[in-house]
Amino acid sequence: MSNEHEQYMAIALDEARLALRDGEFPVGCVMVAEGRILTRGRRQNSGELCRNEIDHAEVLTLRRLIAEQPGLDLGKVTVYSTMEPCLMCYSTMLLSGIRSFVWAYEDVMGGGVNLPLYMLNTLYAQMRVHLLDRVLRSESLHLFQQFFQSGAYWQDSLLARYTLAQPLEEPKQ
């Protein structure tokens, strides 16, 4: 790996691969502070039998982190996710104090990081965030293409169509 962001994103991609193996939407998440992985997680309950829109990788990982380290200053945490956090996950992490976000693949249908915080009420308008996208994008794209070629979740969505239309780049070695 050529840099720290790629190193942590590779671990998030490992979580996404586990999710994909289990038939879940391939989103993996890693939360890091001061050069140390604090916790990691992946999307759950996106399958037909138990589908819900609460068990996103970022929310589950954040819940684990808060349970395991309740006094942690979340302002020091950087979140690595294989997909751009949705509006629910992004706002949940913002309200929890997280201000640094790194993701691999853009969510053209439900991504939340383009939320114009400065235009919102004071609570959000004063937040300053660090955003970094496209870290190991091709590796994440490949997982989403595999998912949409075989899965049923969001199968006929804008995200599925966009993802399947993307040319696959060679993953970094």
PDB file of C-alpha atoms in Angstrom:
ATOM      1  CA  MET A   1       0.000   0.000   0.000  1.00  0.00           C
ATOM      2  CA  SER A   2       1.309   3.398  -0.935  1.00  0.00           C
ATOM      3  CA  ASN A   3      -0.298   5.420   1.833  1.00  0.00           C
ATOM      4  CA  GLU A   4      -2.161   5.330   5.101  1.00  0.00           C
ATOM      5  CA  HIS A   5      -5.558   5.971   3.521  1.00  0.00           C
ATOM      6  CA  GLU A   6      -5.137   3.018   1.178  1.00  0.00           C
ATOM      7  CA  GLN A   7      -4.007   0.810   4.059  1.00  0.00           C
ATOM      8  CA  TYR A   8      -7.181   1.474   6.065  1.00  0.00           C
ATOM      9  CA  MET A   9      -9.421   1.339   3.000  1.00  0.00           C
ATOM     10  CA  ALA A  10      -7.993  -2.094   2.182  1.00  0.00           C
ATOM     11  CA  ILE A  11      -9.243  -3.273   5.573  1.00  0.00           C
ATOM     12  CA  ALA A  12     -12.667  -1.752   4.897  1.00  0.00           C
ATOM     13  CA  LEU A  13     -12.633  -3.622   1.580  1.00  0.00           C
ATOM     14  CA  ASP A  14     -11.940  -6.866   3.482  1.00  0.00           C
ATOM     15  CA  GLU A  15     -15.097  -6.192   5.490  1.00  0.00           C
ATOM     16  CA  ALA A  16     -17.011  -5.470   2.267  1.00  0.00           C
ATOM     17  CA  ARG A  17     -15.823  -8.777   0.806  1.00  0.00           C
ATOM     18  CA  LEU A  18     -17.157 -10.565   3.883  1.00  0.00           C
ATOM     19  CA  ALA A  19     -20.485  -8.789   3.451  1.00  0.00           C
ATOM     20  CA  LEU A  20     -20.599  -9.793  -0.216  1.00  0.00           C
ATOM     21  CA  ARG A  21     -19.738 -13.395   0.694  1.00  0.00           C
ATOM     22  CA  ASP A  22     -22.734 -13.366   3.050  1.00  0.00           C
ATOM     23  CA  GLY A  23     -25.020 -12.009   0.321  1.00  0.00           C
ATOM     24  CA  GLU A  24     -25.070  -8.509   1.807  1.00  0.00           C
ATOM     25  CA  PHE A  25     -24.582  -5.128   0.171  1.00  0.00           C
ATOM     26  CA  PRO A  26     -20.749  -4.863   0.019  1.00  0.00           C
ATOM     27  CA  VAL A  27     -20.077  -1.948   2.317  1.00  0.00           C
ATOM     28  CA  GLY A  28     -17.268  -2.220   4.837  1.00  0.00           C
ATOM     29  CA  CYS A  29     -16.226   0.358   7.400  1.00  0.00           C
ATOM     30  CA  VAL A  30     -13.153   0.975   9.541  1.00  0.00           C
ATOM     31  CA  MET A  31     -12.835   3.635  12.237  1.00  0.00           C
ATOM     32  CA  VAL A  32      -9.332   4.882  12.985  1.00  0.00           C
ATOM     33  CA  ALA A  33      -7.787   7.346  15.428  1.00  0.00           C
ATOM     34  CA  GLU A  34      -4.168   8.308  15.953  1.00  0.00           C
ATOM     35  CA  GLY A  35      -2.885   5.632  13.605  1.00  0.00           C
ATOM     36  CA  ARG A  36      -4.811   2.817  15.269  1.00  0.00           C
ATOM     37  CA  ILE A  37      -7.820   0.847  14.087  1.00  0.00           C
ATOM     38  CA  LEU A  38     -10.506   1.210  16.736  1.00  0.00           C
ATOM     39  CA  THR A  39     -13.172  -1.005  15.198  1.00  0.00           C
ATOM     40  CA  ARG A  40     -14.478  -2.327  11.917  1.00  0.00           C
ATOM     41  CA  GLY A  41     -17.762  -3.572  10.532  1.00  0.00           C
ATOM     42  CA  ARG A  42     -19.887  -4.280   7.488  1.00  0.00           C
ATOM     43  CA  ARG A  43     -23.417  -3.984   6.146  1.00  0.00           C
ATOM     44  CA  GLN A  44     -25.945  -6.409   7.577  1.00  0.00           C
ATOM     45  CA  ASN A  45     -29.592  -7.242   6.965  1.00  0.00           C
ATOM     46  CA  SER A  46     -29.805  -6.169   3.345  1.00  0.00           C
ATOM     47  CA  GLY A  47     -31.031  -9.613   2.243  1.00  0.00           C
ATOM     48  CA  GLU A  48     -34.618 -10.469   1.336  1.00  0.00           C
ATOM     49  CA  LEU A  49     -35.562 -12.212   4.588  1.00  0.00           C
ATOM     50  CA  CYS A  50     -34.492  -9.560   7.083  1.00  0.00           C
ATOM     51  CA  ARG A  51     -34.028  -6.390   5.044  1.00  0.00           C
ATOM     52  CA  ASN A  52     -33.858  -3.093   6.883  1.00  0.00           C
ATOM     53  CA  GLU A  53     -32.309   0.268   6.215  1.00  0.00           C
ATOM     54  CA  ILE A  54     -30.832   0.767   9.663  1.00  0.00           C
ATOM     55  CA  ASP A  55     -28.002  -1.770   9.727  1.00  0.00           C
ATOM     56  CA  HIS A  56     -25.620   0.132   7.493  1.00  0.00           C
ATOM     57  CA  ALA A  57     -21.918  -0.566   7.962  1.00  0.00           C
ATOM     58  CA  GLU A  58     -21.160   2.887   9.369  1.00  0.00           C
ATOM     59  CA  VAL A  59     -23.999   2.849  11.925  1.00  0.00           C
ATOM     60  CA  LEU A  60     -23.180  -0.662  13.141  1.00  0.00           C
ATOM     61  CA  THR A  61     -19.479   0.175  13.380  1.00  0.00           C
ATOM     62  CA  LEU A  62     -20.194   3.410  15.238  1.00  0.00           C
ATOM     63  CA  ARG A  63     -22.465   1.584  17.685  1.00  0.00           C
ATOM     64  CA  ARG A  64     -19.711  -0.943  18.363  1.00  0.00           C
ATOM     65  CA  LEU A  65     -17.137   1.804  18.879  1.00  0.00           C
ATOM     66  CA  ILE A  66     -19.344   3.710  21.326  1.00  0.00           C
ATOM     67  CA  ALA A  67     -20.133   0.510  23.253  1.00  0.00           C
ATOM     68  CA  GLU A  68     -16.484  -0.539  23.459  1.00  0.00           C
ATOM     69  CA  GLN A  69     -14.992   2.918  24.122  1.00  0.00           C
ATOM     70  CA  PRO A  70     -17.746   5.139  25.529  1.00  0.00           C
ATOM     71  CA  GLY A  71     -15.455   8.005  26.562  1.00  0.00           C
ATOM     72  CA  LEU A  72     -13.563   8.259  23.297  1.00  0.00           C
ATOM     73  CA  ASP A  73     -13.280  11.693  21.665  1.00  0.00           C
ATOM     74  CA  LEU A  74     -14.973  10.922  18.340  1.00  0.00           C
ATOM     75  CA  GLY A  75     -13.585  14.150  16.903  1.00  0.00           C
ATOM     76  CA  LYS A  76     -10.278  12.286  16.489  1.00  0.00           C
ATOM     77  CA  VAL A  77     -11.858   9.460  14.475  1.00  0.00           C
ATOM     78  CA  THR A  78     -11.540   9.047  10.729  1.00  0.00           C
ATOM     79  CA  VAL A  79     -14.127   6.830   9.046  1.00  0.00           C
ATOM     80  CA  TYR A  80     -13.122   4.701   6.068  1.00  0.00           C
ATOM     81  CA  SER A  81     -16.022   3.304   4.068  1.00  0.00           C
ATOM     82  CA  THR A  82     -16.104   1.405   0.795  1.00  0.00           C
ATOM     83  CA  MET A  83     -19.054   3.532  -0.299  1.00  0.00           C
ATOM     84  CA  GLU A  84     -19.812   7.180   0.256  1.00  0.00           C
ATOM     85  CA  PRO A  85     -21.889   7.381   3.454  1.00  0.00           C
ATOM     86  CA  CYS A  86     -25.593   7.900   2.898  1.00  0.00           C
ATOM     87  CA  LEU A  87     -27.392  10.847   4.431  1.00  0.00           C
ATOM     88  CA  MET A  88     -28.476   8.799   7.477  1.00  0.00           C
ATOM     89  CA  CYS A  89     -24.969   7.538   8.217  1.00  0.00           C
ATOM     90  CA  TYR A  90     -23.272  10.851   7.486  1.00  0.00           C
ATOM     91  CA  SER A  91     -25.565  12.870   9.734  1.00  0.00           C
ATOM     92  CA  THR A  92     -25.389  10.238  12.495  1.00  0.00           C
ATOM     93  CA  MET A  93     -21.604  10.350  12.455  1.00  0.00           C
ATOM     94  CA  LEU A  94     -21.579  14.166  12.318  1.00  0.00           C
ATOM     95  CA  LEU A  95     -23.894  14.405  15.320  1.00  0.00           C
ATOM     96  CA  SER A  96     -21.636  11.937  17.142  1.00  0.00           C
ATOM     97  CA  GLY A  97     -18.640  14.241  16.613  1.00  0.00           C
ATOM     98  CA  ILE A  98     -16.852  12.602  13.675  1.00  0.00           C
ATOM     99  CA  ARG A  99     -15.504  15.098  11.146  1.00  0.00           C
ATOM    100  CA  SER A 100     -13.178  13.091   8.894  1.00  0.00           C
ATOM    101  CA  PHE A 101     -14.525  10.800   6.149  1.00  0.00           C
ATOM    102  CA  VAL A 102     -12.754   8.755   3.493  1.00  0.00           C
ATOM    103  CA  TRP A 103     -14.601   6.579   0.992  1.00  0.00           C
ATOM    104  CA  ALA A 104     -13.909   4.520  -2.089  1.00  0.00           C
ATOM    105  CA  TYR A 105     -16.983   4.506  -4.313  1.00  0.00           C
ATOM    106  CA  GLU A 106     -19.476   7.308  -4.860  1.00  0.00           C
ATOM    107  CA  ASP A 107     -23.134   6.727  -4.022  1.00  0.00           C
ATOM    108  CA  VAL A 108     -24.839   8.519  -6.908  1.00  0.00           C
ATOM    109  CA  MET A 109     -28.256   7.611  -5.559  1.00  0.00           C
ATOM    110  CA  GLY A 110     -28.069   8.233  -1.821  1.00  0.00           C
ATOM    111  CA  GLY A 111     -24.701   9.700  -0.919  1.00  0.00           C
ATOM    112  CA  GLY A 112     -24.909  12.275   1.826  1.00  0.00           C
ATOM    113  CA  VAL A 113     -21.538  13.994   1.942  1.00  0.00           C
ATOM    114  CA  ASN A 114     -22.576  16.692  -0.521  1.00  0.00           C
ATOM    115  CA  LEU A 115     -25.026  17.984   2.073  1.00  0.00           C
ATOM    116  CA  PRO A 116     -24.451  21.774   2.207  1.00  0.00           C
ATOM    117  CA  LEU A 117     -23.849  22.008   5.963  1.00  0.00           C
ATOM    118  CA  TYR A 118     -23.327  25.776   5.838  1.00  0.00           C
ATOM    119  CA  MET A 119     -26.931  26.196   4.642  1.00  0.00           C
ATOM    120  CA  LEU A 120     -28.456  24.244   7.507  1.00  0.00           C
ATOM    121  CA  ASN A 121     -29.319  25.277  11.037  1.00  0.00           C
ATOM    122  CA  THR A 122     -26.549  26.335  13.397  1.00  0.00           C
ATOM    123  CA  LEU A 123     -25.810  22.848  14.731  1.00  0.00           C
ATOM    124  CA  TYR A 124     -24.653  21.712  11.284  1.00  0.00           C
ATOM    125  CA  ALA A 125     -23.628  25.055   9.791  1.00  0.00           C
ATOM    126  CA  GLN A 126     -20.705  25.375  12.211  1.00  0.00           C
ATOM    127  CA  MET A 127     -19.304  21.916  11.455  1.00  0.00           C
ATOM    128  CA  ARG A 128     -16.072  21.718   9.487  1.00  0.00           C
ATOM    129  CA  VAL A 129     -15.414  18.367   7.874  1.00  0.00           C
ATOM    130  CA  HIS A 130     -12.610  16.686   5.967  1.00  0.00           C
ATOM    131  CA  LEU A 131     -13.755  14.650   2.955  1.00  0.00           C
ATOM    132  CA  LEU A 132     -11.630  12.402   0.739  1.00  0.00           C
ATOM    133  CA  ASP A 133     -13.118  10.274  -2.016  1.00  0.00           C
ATOM    134  CA  ARG A 134     -12.027   7.660  -4.565  1.00  0.00           C
ATOM    135  CA  VAL A 135      -9.491   5.888  -2.331  1.00  0.00           C
ATOM    136  CA  LEU A 136      -9.190   2.404  -3.892  1.00  0.00           C
ATOM    137  CA  ARG A 137     -12.299   3.176  -5.927  1.00  0.00           C
ATOM    138  CA  SER A 138     -11.733   0.457  -8.537  1.00  0.00           C
ATOM    139  CA  GLU A 139     -11.523  -2.270  -5.879  1.00  0.00           C
ATOM    140  CA  SER A 140     -14.800  -1.131  -4.362  1.00  0.00           C
ATOM    141  CA  LEU A 141     -16.444  -0.700  -7.769  1.00  0.00           C
ATOM    142  CA  HIS A 142     -15.556  -4.294  -8.589  1.00  0.00           C
ATOM    143  CA  LEU A 143     -17.368  -5.530  -5.445  1.00  0.00           C
ATOM    144  CA  PHE A 144     -20.478  -3.500  -6.241  1.00  0.00           C
ATOM    145  CA  GLN A 145     -20.462  -4.754  -9.829  1.00  0.00           C
ATOM    146  CA  GLN A 146     -20.284  -8.331  -8.553  1.00  0.00           C
ATOM    147  CA  PHE A 147     -23.154  -7.625  -6.178  1.00  0.00           C
ATOM    148  CA  PHE A 148     -25.425  -6.030  -8.753  1.00  0.00           C
ATOM    149  CA  GLN A 149     -24.718  -8.785 -11.272  1.00  0.00           C
ATOM    150  CA  SER A 150     -26.008 -11.407  -8.832  1.00  0.00           C
ATOM    151  CA  GLY A 151     -27.957  -9.724  -6.033  1.00  0.00           C
ATOM    152  CA  ALA A 152     -31.481  -8.448  -5.578  1.00  0.00           C
ATOM    153  CA  TYR A 153     -30.991  -5.471  -3.245  1.00  0.00           C
ATOM    154  CA  TRP A 154     -31.506  -2.182  -5.132  1.00  0.00           C
ATOM    155  CA  GLN A 155     -31.316  -4.268  -8.303  1.00  0.00           C
ATOM    156  CA  ASP A 156     -33.204  -1.892 -10.594  1.00  0.00           C
ATOM    157  CA  SER A 157     -31.968   1.334  -9.032  1.00  0.00           C
ATOM    158  CA  LEU A 158     -30.037   4.274 -10.389  1.00  0.00           C
ATOM    159  CA  LEU A 159     -27.070   3.046  -8.346  1.00  0.00           C
ATOM    160  CA  ALA A 160     -27.190  -0.417  -9.944  1.00  0.00           C
ATOM    161  CA  ARG A 161     -27.448   0.994 -13.474  1.00  0.00           C
ATOM    162  CA  TYR A 162     -24.644   3.501 -12.847  1.00  0.00           C
ATOM    163  CA  THR A 163     -22.416   0.859 -11.262  1.00  0.00           C
ATOM    164  CA  LEU A 164     -22.882  -1.713 -14.002  1.00  0.00           C
ATOM    165  CA  ALA A 165     -22.188   0.919 -16.672  1.00  0.00           C
ATOM    166  CA  GLN A 166     -18.816   1.868 -15.137  1.00  0.00           C
ATOM    167  CA  PRO A 167     -15.719   0.572 -16.908  1.00  0.00           C
ATOM    168  CA  LEU A 168     -13.727  -1.572 -14.540  1.00  0.00           C
ATOM    169  CA  GLU A 169     -10.273  -0.203 -13.852  1.00  0.00           C
ATOM    170  CA  GLU A 170      -7.392  -2.401 -12.859  1.00  0.00           C
ATOM    171  CA  PRO A 171      -7.170  -2.628  -9.047  1.00  0.00           C
ATOM    172  CA  LYS A 172      -3.901  -1.430  -7.503  1.00  0.00           C
ATOM    173  CA  GLN A 173      -1.505  -4.181  -6.514  1.00  0.00           C
TER     174      GLN A 173
END
